[in-house]
CSV table of C-alpha atoms in Angstrom, one decimal:
chain,number,residue,atom,x,y,z
A,1041,MET,CA,-14.4,27.0,19.2
A,1042,SER,CA,-11.1,26.9,21.0
A,1043,GLY,CA,-8.2,28.9,19.8
A,1044,GLN,CA,-6.0,25.9,19.0
A,1045,HIS,CA,-8.6,24.7,16.4
A,1046,ALA,CA,-9.6,28.1,15.0
A,1047,ASN,CA,-7.7,27.6,11.8
A,1048,ALA,CA,-8.4,23.9,11.4
A,1049,SER,CA,-9.3,22.7,8.0
A,1050,GLY,CA,-10.0,19.0,7.5
A,1051,TRP,CA,-12.5,16.2,7.4
A,1052,TYR,CA,-15.5,16.1,9.8
A,1053,LEU,CA,-18.2,13.6,10.4
A,1054,ILE,CA,-21.9,14.2,9.5
A,1055,GLN,CA,-24.7,12.0,11.0
A,1056,CYS,CA,-27.5,11.6,8.5
A,1057,LYS,CA,-31.2,11.1,9.1
A,1058,PRO,CA,-32.2,7.4,8.9
A,1059,ARG,CA,-31.8,6.0,5.4
A,1060,GLN,CA,-31.0,9.4,3.9
A,1061,ASP,CA,-27.2,9.1,3.3
A,1062,GLU,CA,-27.5,9.6,-0.4
A,1063,ARG,CA,-29.9,12.5,0.0
A,1064,ALA,CA,-27.6,14.3,2.5
A,1065,GLU,CA,-24.6,13.7,0.3
A,1066,GLN,CA,-26.3,15.1,-2.8
A,1067,ASN,CA,-27.7,18.2,-1.0
A,1068,LEU,CA,-24.3,19.0,0.5
A,1069,ARG,CA,-22.7,18.6,-2.9
A,1070,ASN,CA,-25.3,21.0,-4.3
A,1071,GLN,CA,-24.0,23.5,-1.8
A,1072,SER,CA,-20.4,22.9,-3.0
A,1073,PHE,CA,-19.2,21.0,0.0
A,1074,ASN,CA,-16.6,18.3,-0.6
A,1075,CYS,CA,-18.2,15.1,0.7
A,1076,TYR,CA,-17.1,11.5,0.9
A,1077,ARG,CA,-19.4,8.5,1.6
A,1078,PRO,CA,-17.4,5.3,1.6
A,1079,LEU,CA,-19.1,2.6,-0.3
A,1080,ARG,CA,-18.8,-1.2,-0.4
A,1081,ARG,CA,-19.9,-3.6,-3.1
A,1082,ALA,CA,-22.4,-6.2,-2.1
A,1083,GLN,CA,-24.7,-8.8,-3.7
A,1084,GLN,CA,-28.4,-8.2,-3.3
A,1085,VAL,CA,-31.5,-9.9,-4.7
A,1086,LYS,CA,-33.6,-7.4,-6.7
A,1087,ARG,CA,-36.7,-8.5,-8.5
A,1088,GLY,CA,-35.6,-12.1,-8.2
A,1089,ARG,CA,-32.2,-11.5,-9.7
A,1090,GLN,CA,-28.9,-11.2,-8.1
A,1091,ALA,CA,-27.4,-7.8,-8.6
A,1092,GLU,CA,-24.2,-6.1,-7.4
A,1093,VAL,CA,-25.0,-2.9,-5.5
A,1094,SER,CA,-23.0,-0.2,-3.7
A,1095,GLU,CA,-24.1,0.5,-0.2
A,1096,SER,CA,-22.7,2.8,2.5
A,1097,LEU,CA,-19.8,1.3,4.5
A,1098,PHE,CA,-21.0,3.4,7.5
A,1099,PRO,CA,-24.8,3.6,7.1
A,1100,GLY,CA,-26.1,6.9,8.5
A,1101,TYR,CA,-22.7,8.8,8.3
A,1102,LEU,CA,-20.6,10.6,5.7
A,1103,PHE,CA,-17.5,12.8,5.8
A,1104,VAL,CA,-17.3,16.4,4.7
A,1105,ARG,CA,-14.2,18.5,4.2
A,1106,LEU,CA,-14.6,21.9,5.8
A,1107,ASP,CA,-12.5,25.0,6.4
A,1108,ARG,CA,-13.4,26.6,9.7
A,1109,LEU,CA,-12.6,30.1,8.5
A,1110,GLN,CA,-14.2,30.1,5.1
A,1111,ASP,CA,-17.1,27.6,5.0
A,1112,ASN,CA,-20.6,28.3,6.3
A,1113,TRP,CA,-21.1,25.6,8.8
A,1114,TYR,CA,-24.6,26.7,9.7
A,1115,SER,CA,-26.1,25.7,6.4
A,1116,ILE,CA,-25.1,22.1,7.1
A,1117,ARG,CA,-27.5,21.8,10.0
A,1118,SER,CA,-30.5,22.8,7.8
A,1119,THR,CA,-29.5,20.6,4.9
A,1120,ARG,CA,-32.1,17.9,4.0
A,1121,GLY,CA,-30.9,14.5,5.0
A,1122,VAL,CA,-28.5,15.8,7.6
A,1123,ALA,CA,-29.2,15.1,11.3
A,1124,ARG,CA,-26.2,16.8,12.8
A,1125,LEU,CA,-22.4,17.5,12.7
A,1126,VAL,CA,-20.8,15.0,15.1
A,1127,THR,CA,-19.2,16.7,18.0
A,1128,PHE,CA,-17.2,15.9,21.2
A,1129,GLY,CA,-18.4,18.4,23.7
A,1130,ASN,CA,-18.9,21.5,21.7
A,1131,GLU,CA,-16.1,20.8,19.2
A,1132,PRO,CA,-16.7,19.2,15.8
A,1133,ALA,CA,-15.0,15.8,15.6
A,1134,VAL,CA,-12.0,16.1,13.3
A,1135,VAL,CA,-11.3,12.9,11.2
A,1136,PRO,CA,-7.7,12.3,10.4
A,1137,ALA,CA,-6.9,12.7,6.6
A,1138,ASP,CA,-4.9,9.5,6.8
A,1139,LEU,CA,-8.1,7.6,7.7
A,1140,ILE,CA,-9.9,9.1,4.7
A,1141,ASN,CA,-7.0,8.1,2.5
A,1142,ARG,CA,-7.1,4.5,3.8
A,1143,LEU,CA,-10.8,4.3,3.3
A,1144,HIS,CA,-10.4,5.5,-0.4
A,1145,ALA,CA,-7.7,2.8,-0.9
A,1146,HIS,CA,-9.8,0.1,0.7
A,1147,GLU,CA,-12.8,1.1,-1.4
A,1148,ARG,CA,-10.8,0.7,-4.7
A,1149,GLU,CA,-9.5,-2.7,-3.6
A,1150,ALA,CA,-12.5,-4.3,-1.9
A,1151,PRO,CA,-13.9,-7.4,-3.6
A,1152,VAL,CA,-17.5,-8.5,-3.6
A,1153,ALA,CA,-18.3,-10.2,-0.3
A,1154,CYS,CA,-19.2,-13.9,-0.8
A,1155,GLN,CA,-22.5,-14.9,0.7
A,1156,PHE,CA,-22.4,-18.7,0.0
A,1157,SER,CA,-21.5,-21.7,2.1
A,1158,CYS,CA,-20.2,-25.1,1.1
A,1159,GLY,CA,-23.2,-27.1,-0.2
A,1160,ASP,CA,-25.4,-24.2,-1.2
A,1161,ALA,CA,-27.4,-24.6,-4.4
A,1162,VAL,CA,-26.5,-21.8,-6.8
A,1163,ARG,CA,-27.6,-20.8,-10.3
A,1164,ILE,CA,-25.0,-19.7,-12.9
A,1165,THR,CA,-26.1,-16.4,-14.5
A,1166,GLU,CA,-23.5,-15.8,-17.3
A,1167,GLY,CA,-21.6,-17.7,-19.9
A,1168,PRO,CA,-22.1,-21.1,-21.6
A,1169,PHE,CA,-23.5,-22.7,-18.4
A,1170,SER,CA,-26.0,-19.8,-17.9
A,1171,GLU,CA,-29.2,-20.9,-16.0
A,1172,LEU,CA,-27.7,-24.3,-14.9
A,1173,GLU,CA,-27.8,-25.2,-11.2
A,1174,ALA,CA,-24.6,-26.2,-9.4
A,1175,ILE,CA,-23.4,-26.6,-5.8
A,1176,PHE,CA,-21.0,-24.1,-4.2
A,1177,LEU,CA,-17.9,-25.8,-2.9
A,1178,ARG,CA,-15.6,-23.0,-1.8
A,1179,ASN,CA,-14.0,-19.6,-2.7
A,1180,ASP,CA,-11.1,-19.6,-5.0
A,1181,GLY,CA,-9.4,-16.3,-4.2
A,1182,GLU,CA,-11.5,-13.2,-3.5
A,1183,GLU,CA,-13.5,-13.0,-6.7
A,1184,ARG,CA,-14.0,-16.6,-7.9
A,1185,ALA,CA,-15.8,-19.7,-6.7
A,1186,ILE,CA,-15.4,-23.4,-7.3
A,1187,LEU,CA,-18.7,-25.1,-8.1
A,1188,LEU,CA,-19.8,-28.7,-8.6
A,1189,LEU,CA,-21.8,-29.0,-11.8
A,1190,THR,CA,-23.4,-32.2,-13.0
A,1191,LEU,CA,-22.9,-32.6,-16.8
A,1192,LEU,CA,-23.6,-35.8,-18.8
A,1193,HIS,CA,-24.2,-37.7,-15.5
A,1194,ARG,CA,-20.8,-36.7,-14.2
A,1195,GLU,CA,-19.9,-34.2,-11.5
A,1196,GLN,CA,-17.4,-31.6,-12.8
A,1197,ARG,CA,-15.6,-28.9,-10.8
A,1198,LEU,CA,-15.9,-25.5,-12.4
A,1199,LYS,CA,-14.3,-22.1,-11.5
A,1200,MET,CA,-16.6,-19.1,-11.9
A,1201,PRO,CA,-16.5,-15.5,-11.0
A,1202,LEU,CA,-18.6,-14.8,-7.9
A,1203,ARG,CA,-20.5,-12.1,-9.9
A,1204,SER,CA,-21.7,-14.9,-12.3
A,1205,ILE,CA,-23.6,-16.9,-9.7
A,1206,LYS,CA,-26.7,-16.3,-7.6
A,1207,SER,CA,-28.5,-18.3,-4.9
A,1208,ALA,CA,-30.8,-20.9,-6.3
A,1209,GLY,CA,-33.1,-20.6,-3.3
A,1210,GLU,CA,-33.9,-23.8,-1.5
A,1211,ARG,CA,-31.2,-26.4,-1.4
A,1212,SER,CA,-31.8,-29.1,-4.0
A,1213,ALA,CA,-31.8,-32.8,-3.0
A,1214,GLN,CA,-28.3,-33.1,-4.6
A,1215,ALA,CA,-27.0,-30.1,-2.5
A,1216,ASN,CA,-28.5,-31.7,0.7
A,1217,ALA,CA,-26.8,-35.0,-0.1
A,1218,PHE,CA,-23.5,-33.2,-0.8
A,1219,ALA,CA,-23.7,-31.1,2.4
A,1220,GLY,CA,-24.1,-34.3,4.4
A,1221,GLN,CA,-20.8,-35.8,3.1
A,1222,SER,CA,-17.6,-35.3,4.9
A,1223,LEU,CA,-15.3,-32.8,3.1
A,1224,ALA,CA,-12.3,-33.5,5.3
A,1225,GLY,CA,-10.3,-35.5,2.7
A,1226,ALA,CA,-11.7,-33.9,-0.4
A,1227,LYS,CA,-9.3,-32.2,-2.9
A,1228,TYR,CA,-10.4,-29.4,-5.1
A,1229,ALA,CA,-9.4,-28.5,-8.6
């Protein structure tokens, strides 16, 4: 370690073994290391149902706060789930604290990513229209969608939270017909 970094305390990058991010984080925490694994919310199908899950923003990596003078760095290498401490040359890669702060802020503000396209058949999972099929028209902000729902032989536009809809699988005949129409002049509620 060079003299200029001898008293460096800060965030460092850990590379984890494949698909062992959570394991590495837990084992490092068990050794009293301060770890941070940025997460993002995503929609995933589990057992045929749409579920919101948290997954690593940087799969295979996590950050650890270390003090070069006081922490035992050697135990990190033998921690289950950890592949190595990321280095440049022989120096551990220092991650700016500002970057960690921005990742924390982004994690708190990040909405669920929308996975639907105009014309996709969706199933409503919550509320009075639960289990009804509709057609996804477009996003309405970051957390809502505008759907086209057929009720009483009339098409109605409906705003729903993204967390309240899931893919209906194959496109229905109605969705295929709708997708074929030009949306250039359409106005949405």
